[in-house]
Short mmCIF file of C-alpha atoms (C1' of nucleotides) in Angstrom, two decimals:
data_model
loop_
_atom_site.label_atom_id
_atom_site.label_comp_id
_atom_site.label_asym_id
_atom_site.label_seq_id
_atom_site.Cartn_x
_atom_site.Cartn_y
_atom_site.Cartn_z
CA UNK L 89 -18.88 104.01 -35.43
CA UNK L 90 -16.50 103.07 -38.21
CA UNK L 91 -19.22 101.38 -40.18
CA UNK L 92 -20.17 102.38 -43.69
CA UNK L 93 -22.88 104.97 -43.37
CA UNK L 94 -26.15 103.81 -44.85
CA UNK L 95 -27.83 106.13 -47.31
CA UNK L 96 -30.57 106.96 -44.82
CA UNK L 97 -29.99 109.76 -42.39
CA UNK L 98 -30.74 109.13 -38.70
CA UNK L 99 -33.76 111.35 -38.99
CA UNK L 100 -35.12 109.33 -41.85
CA UNK L 101 -34.51 106.13 -39.95
CA UNK L 102 -36.37 107.50 -36.94
CA UNK L 103 -39.15 108.65 -39.18
CA UNK L 104 -39.59 105.20 -40.70
CA UNK L 105 -39.51 103.69 -37.25
CA UNK L 106 -42.33 105.87 -36.00
CA UNK L 107 -44.31 105.32 -39.17
CA UNK L 108 -44.07 101.60 -38.71
CA UNK L 109 -45.09 101.80 -35.08
CA UNK L 110 -48.14 103.78 -36.14
CA UNK L 111 -49.01 101.09 -38.64
CA UNK L 112 -48.48 98.40 -36.07
CA UNK L 113 -50.91 100.07 -33.67
CA UNK L 114 -53.30 100.55 -36.53
CA UNK L 115 -53.26 96.82 -37.18
CA UNK L 116 -53.94 96.19 -33.52
CA UNK L 117 -57.05 98.32 -33.77
CA UNK L 118 -58.21 96.65 -36.96
CA UNK L 119 -57.52 93.18 -35.61
CA UNK L 120 -59.48 93.98 -32.50
CA UNK L 121 -62.57 95.59 -34.01
CA UNK L 122 -62.38 95.87 -37.76
CA UNK L 123 -61.60 98.69 -40.11
CA UNK L 124 -64.12 101.06 -38.63
CA UNK L 125 -62.15 101.02 -35.38
CA UNK L 126 -59.14 102.57 -37.08
CA UNK L 127 -58.62 105.96 -35.45
CA UNK L 128 -55.73 108.38 -35.57
CA UNK L 129 -56.57 109.77 -32.16
CA UNK L 130 -56.73 106.28 -30.76
CA UNK L 131 -53.33 105.37 -32.17
CA UNK L 132 -51.81 108.56 -30.82
CA UNK L 133 -53.19 107.76 -27.39
CA UNK L 134 -51.65 104.29 -27.51
CA UNK L 135 -48.31 105.80 -28.45
CA UNK L 136 -48.39 108.55 -25.87
CA UNK L 137 -48.55 111.26 -28.51
CA UNK L 138 -50.95 114.08 -29.07
CA UNK L 139 -53.45 113.29 -31.77
CA UNK L 140 -52.20 115.94 -34.10
CA UNK L 141 -48.66 114.63 -33.99
CA UNK L 142 -49.54 111.82 -36.35
CA UNK L 143 -50.15 114.28 -39.14
CA UNK L 144 -46.37 114.55 -39.50
CA UNK L 145 -46.45 110.94 -40.71
CA UNK L 146 -49.75 110.52 -42.50
CA UNK L 147 -51.65 113.35 -44.08
CA UNK L 148 -55.01 111.76 -43.27
CA UNK L 149 -56.73 108.71 -41.95
CA UNK L 150 -57.42 107.71 -45.50
CA UNK L 151 -53.76 107.72 -46.45
CA UNK L 152 -52.97 105.48 -43.51
CA UNK L 153 -55.71 103.07 -44.49
CA UNK L 154 -54.49 103.04 -48.06
CA UNK L 155 -51.03 102.08 -46.91
CA UNK L 156 -52.39 99.33 -44.68
CA UNK L 157 -54.35 97.86 -47.56
CA UNK L 158 -51.27 97.99 -49.74
CA UNK L 159 -49.19 96.30 -47.05
CA UNK L 160 -51.79 93.59 -46.62
CA UNK L 161 -51.66 92.75 -50.31
CA UNK L 162 -47.89 92.80 -50.31
CA UNK L 163 -47.79 90.58 -47.26
CA UNK L 164 -49.91 87.99 -49.03
CA UNK L 165 -47.86 88.18 -52.20
CA UNK L 166 -44.72 87.74 -50.12
CA UNK L 167 -46.16 84.80 -48.22
CA UNK L 168 -47.11 82.98 -51.42
CA UNK L 169 -43.76 83.70 -53.03
CA UNK L 170 -41.92 82.46 -49.99
CA UNK L 171 -43.94 79.27 -50.07
CA UNK L 172 -43.11 78.82 -53.74
CA UNK L 173 -39.44 79.48 -53.11
CA UNK L 174 -39.44 76.77 -50.45
CA UNK L 175 -40.65 74.18 -52.88
CA UNK L 176 -44.25 74.52 -51.77
CA UNK L 177 -45.39 76.18 -54.95
CA UNK L 178 -47.90 73.49 -55.87
CA UNK L 179 -51.56 74.03 -55.17
CA UNK L 180 -51.43 72.17 -51.88
CA UNK L 181 -48.57 74.34 -50.67
CA UNK L 182 -50.05 77.61 -51.87
CA UNK L 183 -53.42 76.69 -50.44
CA UNK L 184 -51.98 75.99 -47.04
CA UNK L 185 -49.93 79.18 -47.13
CA UNK L 186 -53.03 81.17 -47.96
CA UNK L 187 -54.99 79.52 -45.19
CA UNK L 188 -52.32 80.16 -42.59
CA UNK L 189 -52.05 83.75 -43.69
CA UNK L 190 -55.80 84.22 -43.38
CA UNK L 191 -56.08 82.57 -39.97
CA UNK L 192 -53.16 84.61 -38.75
CA UNK L 193 -55.16 87.81 -39.05
CA UNK L 194 -58.75 87.46 -40.21
CA UNK L 195 -59.35 91.19 -40.43
CA UNK L 196 -56.36 91.54 -42.71
CA UNK L 197 -57.81 88.84 -44.93
CA UNK L 198 -61.12 90.68 -45.05
CA UNK L 199 -59.37 93.92 -45.84
CA UNK L 200 -58.16 92.20 -49.01
CA UNK L 201 -61.03 89.90 -49.91
CA UNK L 202 -63.91 91.11 -47.79
CA UNK L 203 -66.73 93.52 -48.44
CA UNK L 204 -65.55 96.94 -49.60
CA UNK L 205 -64.76 99.46 -46.89
CA UNK L 206 -67.62 101.99 -47.03
CA UNK L 207 -66.10 105.33 -47.95
CA UNK L 208 -62.92 103.91 -49.41
CA UNK L 209 -61.60 103.59 -52.96
CA UNK L 210 -58.49 101.50 -53.30
CA UNK L 211 -55.75 102.91 -55.49
CA UNK L 212 -54.50 101.48 -58.75
CA UNK L 213 -51.45 99.57 -57.57
CA UNK L 214 -53.39 97.14 -55.43
CA UNK L 215 -55.06 95.88 -58.58
CA UNK L 216 -51.62 94.94 -59.82
CA UNK L 217 -50.90 93.09 -56.57
CA UNK L 218 -54.21 91.29 -56.80
CA UNK L 219 -53.19 90.25 -60.29
CA UNK L 220 -49.88 88.92 -59.01
CA UNK L 221 -51.67 86.76 -56.50
CA UNK L 222 -53.87 85.30 -59.19
CA UNK L 223 -50.83 84.74 -61.38
CA UNK L 224 -49.11 82.71 -58.71
CA UNK L 225 -52.12 80.45 -58.44
CA UNK L 226 -52.48 80.31 -62.19
CA UNK L 227 -48.89 79.17 -62.56
CA UNK L 228 -49.50 76.39 -60.08
CA UNK L 229 -52.62 75.38 -62.01
CA UNK L 230 -50.57 74.86 -65.14
CA UNK L 231 -49.05 71.80 -63.48
CA UNK L 232 -52.41 70.29 -62.69
CA UNK L 233 -53.07 66.82 -64.10
CA UNK L 234 -56.21 66.25 -66.07
CA UNK L 235 -58.61 66.21 -63.18
CA UNK L 236 -60.11 69.16 -64.91
CA UNK L 237 -63.50 67.52 -65.19
CA UNK L 238 -64.09 68.21 -61.53
CA UNK L 239 -64.11 71.92 -62.10
CA UNK L 240 -66.58 74.11 -63.96
CA UNK L 241 -65.62 74.86 -67.54
CA UNK L 242 -66.53 78.50 -67.26
CA UNK L 243 -65.66 80.37 -70.41
CA UNK L 244 -63.60 83.43 -69.71
CA UNK L 245 -65.05 86.54 -71.19
CA UNK L 246 -63.38 87.24 -74.51
CA UNK L 247 -61.98 90.70 -74.28
CA UNK L 248 -59.74 91.76 -77.18
CA UNK L 249 -57.07 89.22 -76.19
CA UNK L 250 -55.51 91.35 -73.50
CA UNK L 251 -52.78 89.82 -71.42
CA UNK L 252 -53.08 86.32 -72.89
CA UNK L 253 -49.44 85.36 -72.79
CA UNK L 254 -49.32 81.65 -73.49
CA UNK L 255 -52.15 79.76 -75.07
CA UNK L 256 -52.53 77.11 -72.39
CA UNK L 257 -52.86 79.88 -69.83
CA UNK L 258 -56.57 80.23 -70.46
CA UNK L 259 -57.44 76.87 -68.97
CA UNK L 260 -55.07 77.39 -66.07
CA UNK L 261 -56.66 80.76 -65.44
CA UNK L 262 -60.09 79.20 -65.30
CA UNK L 263 -58.88 76.64 -62.83
CA UNK L 264 -57.19 79.25 -60.70
CA UNK L 265 -60.22 81.50 -60.49
CA UNK L 266 -62.48 78.62 -59.65
CA UNK L 267 -60.16 77.26 -56.98
CA UNK L 268 -59.50 80.62 -55.39
CA UNK L 269 -63.22 81.29 -55.30
CA UNK L 270 -63.90 77.97 -53.62
CA UNK L 271 -61.12 78.48 -51.11
CA UNK L 272 -62.44 81.92 -50.38
CA UNK L 273 -65.83 80.42 -49.69
CA UNK L 274 -64.41 78.15 -47.02
CA UNK L 275 -62.08 80.73 -45.50
CA UNK L 276 -64.58 83.50 -45.46
CA UNK L 277 -67.25 81.44 -43.73
CA UNK L 278 -64.71 79.98 -41.34
CA UNK L 279 -63.26 83.34 -40.34
CA UNK L 280 -66.75 84.71 -39.86
CA UNK L 281 -67.61 81.89 -37.53
CA UNK L 282 -70.34 80.49 -39.75
CA UNK L 283 -69.23 76.90 -39.33
CA UNK L 284 -69.53 77.20 -35.58
CA UNK L 285 -72.94 75.57 -35.32
CA UNK L 286 -72.37 72.90 -37.94
CA UNK L 287 -70.67 69.59 -37.37
CA UNK L 288 -68.16 70.28 -40.07
CA UNK L 289 -64.45 70.92 -39.91
CA UNK L 290 -63.53 73.78 -42.25
CA UNK L 291 -59.94 72.57 -42.44
CA UNK L 292 -61.10 69.31 -43.98
CA UNK L 293 -63.45 71.05 -46.36
CA UNK L 294 -60.66 73.38 -47.40
CA UNK L 295 -58.23 70.54 -47.96
CA UNK L 296 -60.85 68.63 -49.90
CA UNK L 297 -61.26 71.50 -52.34
CA UNK L 298 -57.53 71.51 -52.95
CA UNK L 299 -57.30 67.74 -53.28
CA UNK L 300 -59.91 67.80 -56.00
CA UNK L 301 -57.37 69.51 -58.22
CA UNK L 302 -53.95 68.70 -56.86
CA UNK L 303 -52.83 65.12 -56.84
CA UNK L 304 -51.95 64.88 -53.19
CA UNK N 180 -116.91 100.79 -40.56
CA UNK N 181 -119.08 97.70 -40.32
CA UNK N 182 -116.09 95.42 -40.69
CA UNK N 183 -115.04 92.92 -38.11
CA UNK N 184 -112.62 94.71 -35.83
CA UNK N 185 -109.15 93.20 -35.98
CA UNK N 186 -107.53 92.31 -32.72
CA UNK N 187 -105.07 95.18 -33.01
CA UNK N 188 -106.05 98.57 -31.68
CA UNK N 189 -105.44 101.62 -33.89
CA UNK N 190 -102.65 102.65 -31.63
CA UNK N 191 -100.94 99.30 -32.03
CA UNK N 192 -101.38 99.48 -35.75
CA UNK N 193 -99.80 102.93 -35.83
CA UNK N 194 -97.02 101.70 -33.63
CA UNK N 195 -96.21 98.84 -35.97
CA UNK N 196 -96.34 101.22 -38.91
CA UNK N 197 -93.77 103.55 -37.38
CA UNK N 198 -91.60 100.66 -36.31
CA UNK N 199 -91.54 99.37 -39.83
CA UNK N 200 -90.72 102.79 -41.25
CA UNK N 201 -87.82 103.01 -38.86
CA UNK N 202 -86.58 99.65 -40.04
CA UNK N 203 -87.01 100.68 -43.64
CA UNK N 204 -84.88 103.77 -43.13
CA UNK N 205 -82.38 101.66 -41.25
CA UNK N 206 -82.06 99.40 -44.28
CA UNK N 207 -81.53 102.41 -46.48
CA UNK N 208 -78.61 103.43 -44.29
CA UNK N 209 -77.13 99.95 -44.26
CA UNK N 210 -77.58 99.52 -47.99
CA UNK N 211 -75.86 102.83 -48.60
CA UNK N 212 -72.87 102.48 -46.32
CA UNK N 213 -72.88 99.26 -44.35
CA UNK N 214 -73.78 98.36 -40.83
CA UNK N 215 -71.56 100.97 -39.26
CA UNK N 216 -73.69 103.68 -40.89
CA UNK N 217 -76.72 102.60 -38.88
CA UNK N 218 -77.62 105.53 -36.65
CA UNK N 219 -80.71 106.25 -34.60
CA UNK N 220 -80.18 109.99 -34.89
CA UNK N 221 -79.80 109.69 -38.62
CA UNK N 222 -83.02 107.73 -38.97
CA UNK N 223 -84.90 110.22 -36.84
CA UNK N 224 -83.62 113.02 -39.03
CA UNK N 225 -84.84 111.23 -42.16
CA UNK N 226 -88.24 110.78 -40.58
CA UNK N 227 -88.54 114.31 -39.29
CA UNK N 228 -88.47 113.20 -35.69
CA UNK N 229 -86.32 114.18 -32.79
CA UNK N 230 -83.61 111.65 -32.12
CA UNK N 231 -84.98 110.67 -28.77
CA UNK N 232 -88.37 109.86 -30.18
CA UNK N 233 -87.12 106.57 -31.55
CA UNK N 234 -86.61 105.27 -28.05
CA UNK N 235 -90.34 104.72 -27.87
CA UNK N 236 -89.87 102.04 -30.51
CA UNK N 237 -86.47 100.54 -29.88
CA UNK N 238 -84.76 100.58 -26.54
CA UNK N 239 -81.33 100.89 -28.13
CA UNK N 240 -79.41 100.83 -31.36
CA UNK N 241 -78.43 97.29 -30.57
CA UNK N 242 -82.01 96.13 -30.33
CA UNK N 243 -82.78 97.65 -33.70
CA UNK N 244 -79.79 95.94 -35.25
CA UNK N 245 -80.81 92.65 -33.70
CA UNK N 246 -84.21 92.93 -35.28
CA UNK N 247 -82.74 93.79 -38.65
CA UNK N 248 -80.52 90.74 -38.55
CA UNK N 249 -83.45 88.61 -37.59
CA UNK N 250 -85.53 90.04 -40.44
CA UNK N 251 -82.73 89.42 -42.90
CA UNK N 252 -82.56 85.75 -41.96
CA UNK N 253 -86.32 85.44 -42.13
CA UNK N 254 -86.39 87.13 -45.48
CA UNK N 255 -83.97 84.57 -46.88
CA UNK N 256 -85.85 81.66 -45.37
CA UNK N 257 -89.05 83.05 -46.86
CA UNK N 258 -87.46 83.53 -50.26
CA UNK N 259 -86.17 79.97 -50.38
CA UNK N 260 -89.48 78.55 -49.17
CA UNK N 261 -91.37 80.51 -51.77
CA UNK N 262 -89.06 79.19 -54.46
CA UNK N 263 -89.63 75.66 -53.21
CA UNK N 264 -93.38 76.19 -53.14
CA UNK N 265 -93.30 77.32 -56.74
CA UNK N 266 -91.71 74.10 -57.86
CA UNK N 267 -88.24 75.57 -57.87
CA UNK N 268 -87.07 73.60 -54.89
CA UNK N 269 -84.30 71.80 -56.74
CA UNK N 270 -80.75 72.97 -56.40
CA UNK N 271 -80.89 75.06 -59.56
CA UNK N 272 -83.98 76.87 -58.33
CA UNK N 273 -82.75 77.39 -54.79
CA UNK N 274 -79.39 78.55 -56.06
CA UNK N 275 -80.93 81.14 -58.32
CA UNK N 276 -83.27 82.31 -55.57
CA UNK N 277 -80.31 82.73 -53.25
CA UNK N 278 -78.37 84.63 -55.88
CA UNK N 279 -81.21 87.01 -56.65
CA UNK N 280 -81.75 87.61 -52.96
CA UNK N 281 -78.09 88.42 -52.49
CA UNK N 282 -77.85 90.75 -55.48
CA UNK N 283 -81.01 92.50 -54.40
CA UNK N 284 -79.28 93.85 -51.32
CA UNK N 285 -75.61 92.97 -50.90
CA UNK N 286 -75.34 94.51 -47.46
CA UNK N 287 -78.22 92.38 -46.26
CA UNK N 288 -76.40 89.32 -47.55
CA UNK N 289 -73.27 90.34 -45.68
CA UNK N 290 -75.27 90.93 -42.55
CA UNK N 291 -76.14 87.24 -42.70
CA UNK N 292 -73.03 85.66 -44.16
CA UNK N 293 -70.40 88.35 -43.91
CA UNK N 294 -67.77 89.09 -41.32
CA UNK N 295 -69.17 89.48 -37.83
CA UNK N 296 -70.32 92.96 -36.88
CA UNK N 297 -67.70 94.24 -34.40
CA UNK N 298 -69.49 94.80 -31.12
CA UNK N 299 -72.44 92.58 -31.86
CA UNK N 300 -73.52 89.18 -30.59
CA UNK N 301 -76.40 87.64 -32.46
CA UNK N 302 -79.14 86.08 -30.36
CA UNK N 303 -80.06 82.43 -30.22
CA UNK N 304 -83.00 82.34 -32.63
CA UNK N 305 -80.96 83.31 -35.65
CA UNK N 306 -79.01 80.10 -35.24
CA UNK N 307 -82.31 78.28 -35.70
CA UNK N 308 -83.03 80.27 -38.86
CA UNK N 309 -79.56 79.55 -40.18
CA UNK N 310 -80.29 75.88 -39.57
CA UNK N 311 -83.54 76.13 -41.52
CA UNK N 312 -81.69 77.54 -44.48
CA UNK N 313 -79.24 74.70 -44.43
CA UNK N 314 -82.08 72.21 -44.08
CA UNK N 315 -83.75 73.53 -47.19
CA UNK N 316 -80.58 73.01 -49.17
CA UNK N 317 -80.01 69.66 -47.57
CA UNK N 318 -83.45 68.48 -48.60
CA UNK N 319 -82.73 69.49 -52.17
CA UNK N 320 -79.45 67.61 -52.03
CA UNK N 321 -81.26 64.41 -51.17
CA UNK N 322 -82.61 64.35 -54.73
CA UNK N 323 -79.16 64.68 -56.25
CA UNK N 324 -78.12 61.91 -58.65
CA UNK N 325 -74.84 60.20 -58.13
CA UNK N 326 -72.62 63.00 -59.34
CA UNK N 327 -71.31 62.91 -55.84
CA UNK N 328 -67.77 62.22 -56.95
CA UNK N 329 -67.43 65.82 -58.01
CA UNK N 330 -67.71 66.98 -54.44
CA UNK N 331 -65.35 66.54 -51.55
CA UNK N 332 -66.17 63.61 -49.29
CA UNK N 333 -65.61 65.56 -46.14
CA UNK N 334 -66.46 63.51 -43.12
CA UNK N 335 -68.83 65.31 -40.81
CA UNK N 336 -67.59 65.46 -37.28
CA UNK N 337 -69.11 62.67 -35.29
CA UNK N 338 -70.84 64.25 -32.38
CA UNK N 339 -72.98 61.90 -30.28
CA UNK N 340 -75.48 61.43 -33.10
CA UNK N 341 -77.38 64.61 -32.47
CA UNK N 342 -80.08 65.55 -34.95
CA UNK N 343 -79.38 62.75 -37.40
CA UNK N 344 -82.93 62.15 -38.51
CA UNK N 345 -82.65 59.87 -41.53
CA UNK N 346 -79.61 57.86 -42.32
CA UNK N 347 -79.10 59.15 -45.86
CA UNK N 348 -79.16 62.69 -44.47
CA UNK N 349 -75.48 62.62 -43.66
CA UNK N 350 -74.41 62.51 -47.27
CA UNK N 351 -76.98 65.13 -48.26
CA UNK N 352 -75.72 67.34 -45.46
CA UNK N 353 -72.20 67.07 -46.73
CA UNK N 354 -73.29 68.00 -50.21
CA UNK N 355 -75.32 70.95 -48.94
CA UNK N 356 -72.52 72.40 -46.87
CA UNK N 357 -70.07 72.04 -49.69
CA UNK N 358 -72.39 73.61 -52.23
CA UNK N 359 -73.42 76.48 -50.00
CA UNK N 360 -69.80 77.18 -49.26
CA UNK N 361 -68.92 77.25 -52.94
CA UNK N 362 -71.87 79.45 -53.79
CA UNK N 363 -70.90 81.77 -50.99
CA UNK N 364 -67.43 82.00 -52.45
CA UNK N 365 -68.78 83.24 -55.75
CA UNK N 366 -71.42 85.55 -54.28
CA UNK N 367 -69.17 87.05 -51.69
CA UNK N 368 -66.43 87.90 -54.17
CA UNK N 369 -68.96 89.15 -56.69
CA UNK N 370 -70.76 91.41 -54.23
CA UNK N 371 -67.43 92.76 -53.05
CA UNK N 372 -66.46 93.63 -56.58
CA UNK N 373 -63.50 91.28 -56.65
CA UNK N 374 -64.30 89.95 -60.09
CA UNK N 375 -64.20 93.45 -61.52
CA UNK N 376 -60.68 93.23 -62.88
CA UNK N 377 -60.88 89.66 -64.10
CA UNK N 378 -62.32 88.54 -67.38
CA UNK N 379 -64.74 86.23 -65.69
CA UNK N 380 -68.50 86.32 -65.41
CA UNK N 381 -69.52 85.43 -61.85
CA UNK N 382 -72.97 84.40 -63.04
CA UNK N 383 -71.45 81.66 -65.16
CA UNK N 384 -69.15 80.55 -62.40
CA UNK N 385 -72.07 80.42 -60.01
CA UNK N 386 -74.20 78.43 -62.40
CA UNK N 387 -71.32 76.08 -63.10
CA UNK N 388 -71.03 75.23 -59.42
CA UNK N 389 -74.71 74.36 -59.33
CA UNK N 390 -74.59 72.34 -62.53
CA UNK N 391 -71.83 70.20 -61.10
CA UNK N 392 -74.40 68.76 -58.71
CA UNK N 393 -77.79 69.30 -60.24
CA UNK N 394 -78.61 67.57 -63.47
CA UNK N 395 -79.70 70.57 -65.40
"C1'" DT V 215 -14.47 124.24 -33.09
"C1'" DG V 216 -18.15 127.71 -32.75
"C1'" DT V 217 -21.78 130.38 -34.18
"C1'" DA V 218 -26.26 131.44 -37.17
"C1'" DC V 219 -29.72 129.47 -39.32
"C1'" DA V 220 -33.02 126.04 -41.25
"C1'" DT V 221 -35.41 121.95 -40.66
"C1'" DC V 222 -38.69 119.32 -38.57
"C1'" DA V 223 -40.98 116.44 -34.51
"C1'" DG V 224 -44.32 117.22 -31.47
"C1'" DT V 225 -47.75 120.28 -28.56
"C1'" DG V 226 -52.13 122.40 -27.23
"C1'" DA V 227 -56.07 124.91 -28.13
"C1'" DA V 228 -59.81 125.09 -30.99
"C1'" DC V 229 -63.58 123.97 -34.57
"C1'" DG V 230 -67.46 121.49 -36.01
"C1'" DC V 231 -69.44 117.37 -36.19
"C1'" DG V 232 -72.10 113.17 -34.95
"C1'" DC V 233 -73.12 109.71 -31.89
"C1'" DG V 234 -76.10 107.01 -28.04
"C1'" DT V 235 -78.62 107.82 -24.21
"C1'" DT V 236 -81.11 110.16 -19.82
"C1'" DC V 237 -84.58 112.94 -18.17
"C1'" DA V 238 -88.42 115.91 -17.16
"C1'" DC V 239 -91.87 117.69 -19.96
"C1'" DT V 240 -96.21 118.66 -23.23
"C1'" DG V 241 -100.15 117.39 -25.66
"C1'" DA V 242 -102.92 114.37 -28.01
"C1'" DT V 243 -105.39 109.96 -27.92
"C1'" DG V 244 -107.89 106.60 -25.76
"C1'" DT V 245 -110.72 104.62 -21.55
"C1'" DA V 246 -114.01 104.38 -17.48
"C1'" DC V 247 -117.71 105.96 -15.26
"C1'" DT X 65 -123.17 112.31 -24.25
"C1'" DG X 66 -119.93 114.39 -21.02
"C1'" DT X 67 -116.48 114.61 -17.74
"C1'" DA X 68 -112.02 112.76 -15.15
"C1'" DC X 69 -108.30 110.24 -15.67
"C1'" DA X 70 -104.60 107.25 -17.63
"C1'" DT X 71 -101.87 106.09 -21.41
"C1'" DC X 72 -98.47 107.05 -24.51
"C1'" DA X 73 -96.13 109.53 -28.81
"C1'" DG X 74 -93.05 112.90 -29.30
"C1'" DT X 75 -90.09 117.15 -27.70
"C1'" DG X 76 -85.99 119.68 -26.18
"C1'" DA X 77 -82.23 120.36 -23.33
"C1'" DA X 78 -78.38 118.24 -21.69
"C1'" DC X 79 -74.36 114.89 -20.81
"C1'" DG X 80 -70.18 112.83 -22.15
"C1'" DC X 81 -67.84 110.99 -25.61
"C1'" DG X 82 -64.90 110.43 -29.75
"C1'" DC X 83 -63.74 111.68 -34.17
"C1'" DG X 84 -60.76 114.14 -38.18
"C1'" DT X 85 -58.53 118.14 -39.06
"C1'" DT X 86 -56.52 123.32 -38.83
"C1'" DC X 87 -53.40 126.39 -36.94
"C1'" DA X 88 -49.90 128.95 -34.57
"C1'" DC X 89 -46.43 127.60 -31.52
"C1'" DT X 90 -42.04 125.51 -28.95
"C1'" DG X 91 -37.86 123.12 -28.78
"C1'" DA X 92 -34.70 119.91 -30.25
"C1'" DT X 93 -31.89 118.21 -34.08
"C1'" DG X 94 -29.24 118.82 -37.95
"C1'" DT X 95 -26.53 121.90 -41.53
"C1'" DA X 96 -23.47 125.72 -43.47
"C1'" DC X 97 -20.01 128.79 -42.95
#
DNA sequence: TGTACATCAGTGAACGCGCGTTCACTGATGTAC
DNA sequence: TGTACATCAGTGAACGCGCGTTCACTGATGTAC
């Protein structure tokens, strides 16, 4: 009643509410059966709406998917930042945060790091988010003691010195790429169920990859 | 004419020929747009047949997919065995063979090592083939010099001593799993285009992972 | 406070498409005598 | 070699389903005077 009116009108608030419910249902579909199961008609049915009603909120299936991808990236960025803000910004902390995030919703992980969605081209801003994620890991790699010998000394390709801020960044970048690639190897096989047959605990393998770099 | 008649009748030969053309078209679809693009009607159209005609050759879409998965596994096993037979059975050789096989048809790689296909349960015999692949790598790991420190010492889970043939196998198995996981990390990100933005050559990263174990 | 109008959420019918799968069938190819 | 029959590849119509998307519309909610 007497409260300070927020800048959003009630209609706008309602609109955002419905939009977010649509996205929530969309995630339920994706979680259940992958990206190809994403269907506007299906979502409408779940919400008790007519299929065409959704077009008030998203102009096409593709736009919805684009927003989901964007949200997935942002969710990961947020998770890593939160971990860092809670003093878990070292490689062990970031690694665990990443792993939890992936296990929490495998399909969301694959939407970010999995095979490309067939007919889909991701927009420009997700590249920026992907860069942020790498930056967070790169920062953590700057603190790494000299256990560097345990990691491949892959030369970065020498473009015309693009975003090379600090000089010591190059080595940290190499470490970060290598670590993230290794972690992805474990996560991706684990989430796909490819360790099922083997007598091997992916959690241990994952931790081992981290411990190789981070003094634990 | 005067040749020794093979045990297959002409009809059987024709049958196998059509079956293999169907599978070939199926691979074209999968290569172009992933597993979800696999469609019996589409294949029939490409072959100039009526859609229902294919049911003479495969009882369902699922059976066709099952066979494709099986063939993919067998193709990889064959590729690795051929490499080994040509004296390239060390880790460097196997690694390169695996990489070429993956780059040759990314979707086929993902059918084997990618996220599970939504509605699909793979039959028992592919587990055996997956085991063969691991065995080939494990054998190659037995020859590895003592660069073992560069790899995580993940304890295998101690089941009731199942297929533990030789005693030194355990360490080779650990090495093999770790290496295959790392190589998968590189390949999977590369095939998905996730190195595109970064100034990093996946081929070098891949090779570096191999060189860590194999004296080159 | 009350009326006239604009905004906008949601509906329902319709279009065109593709899918997997069934069924009764035609016609050619092989086999048995 | 010739006829009678069985086998089997392939057809065409049909079923039921779901999809994304368009369009003209109803009715409720907000806004301006």
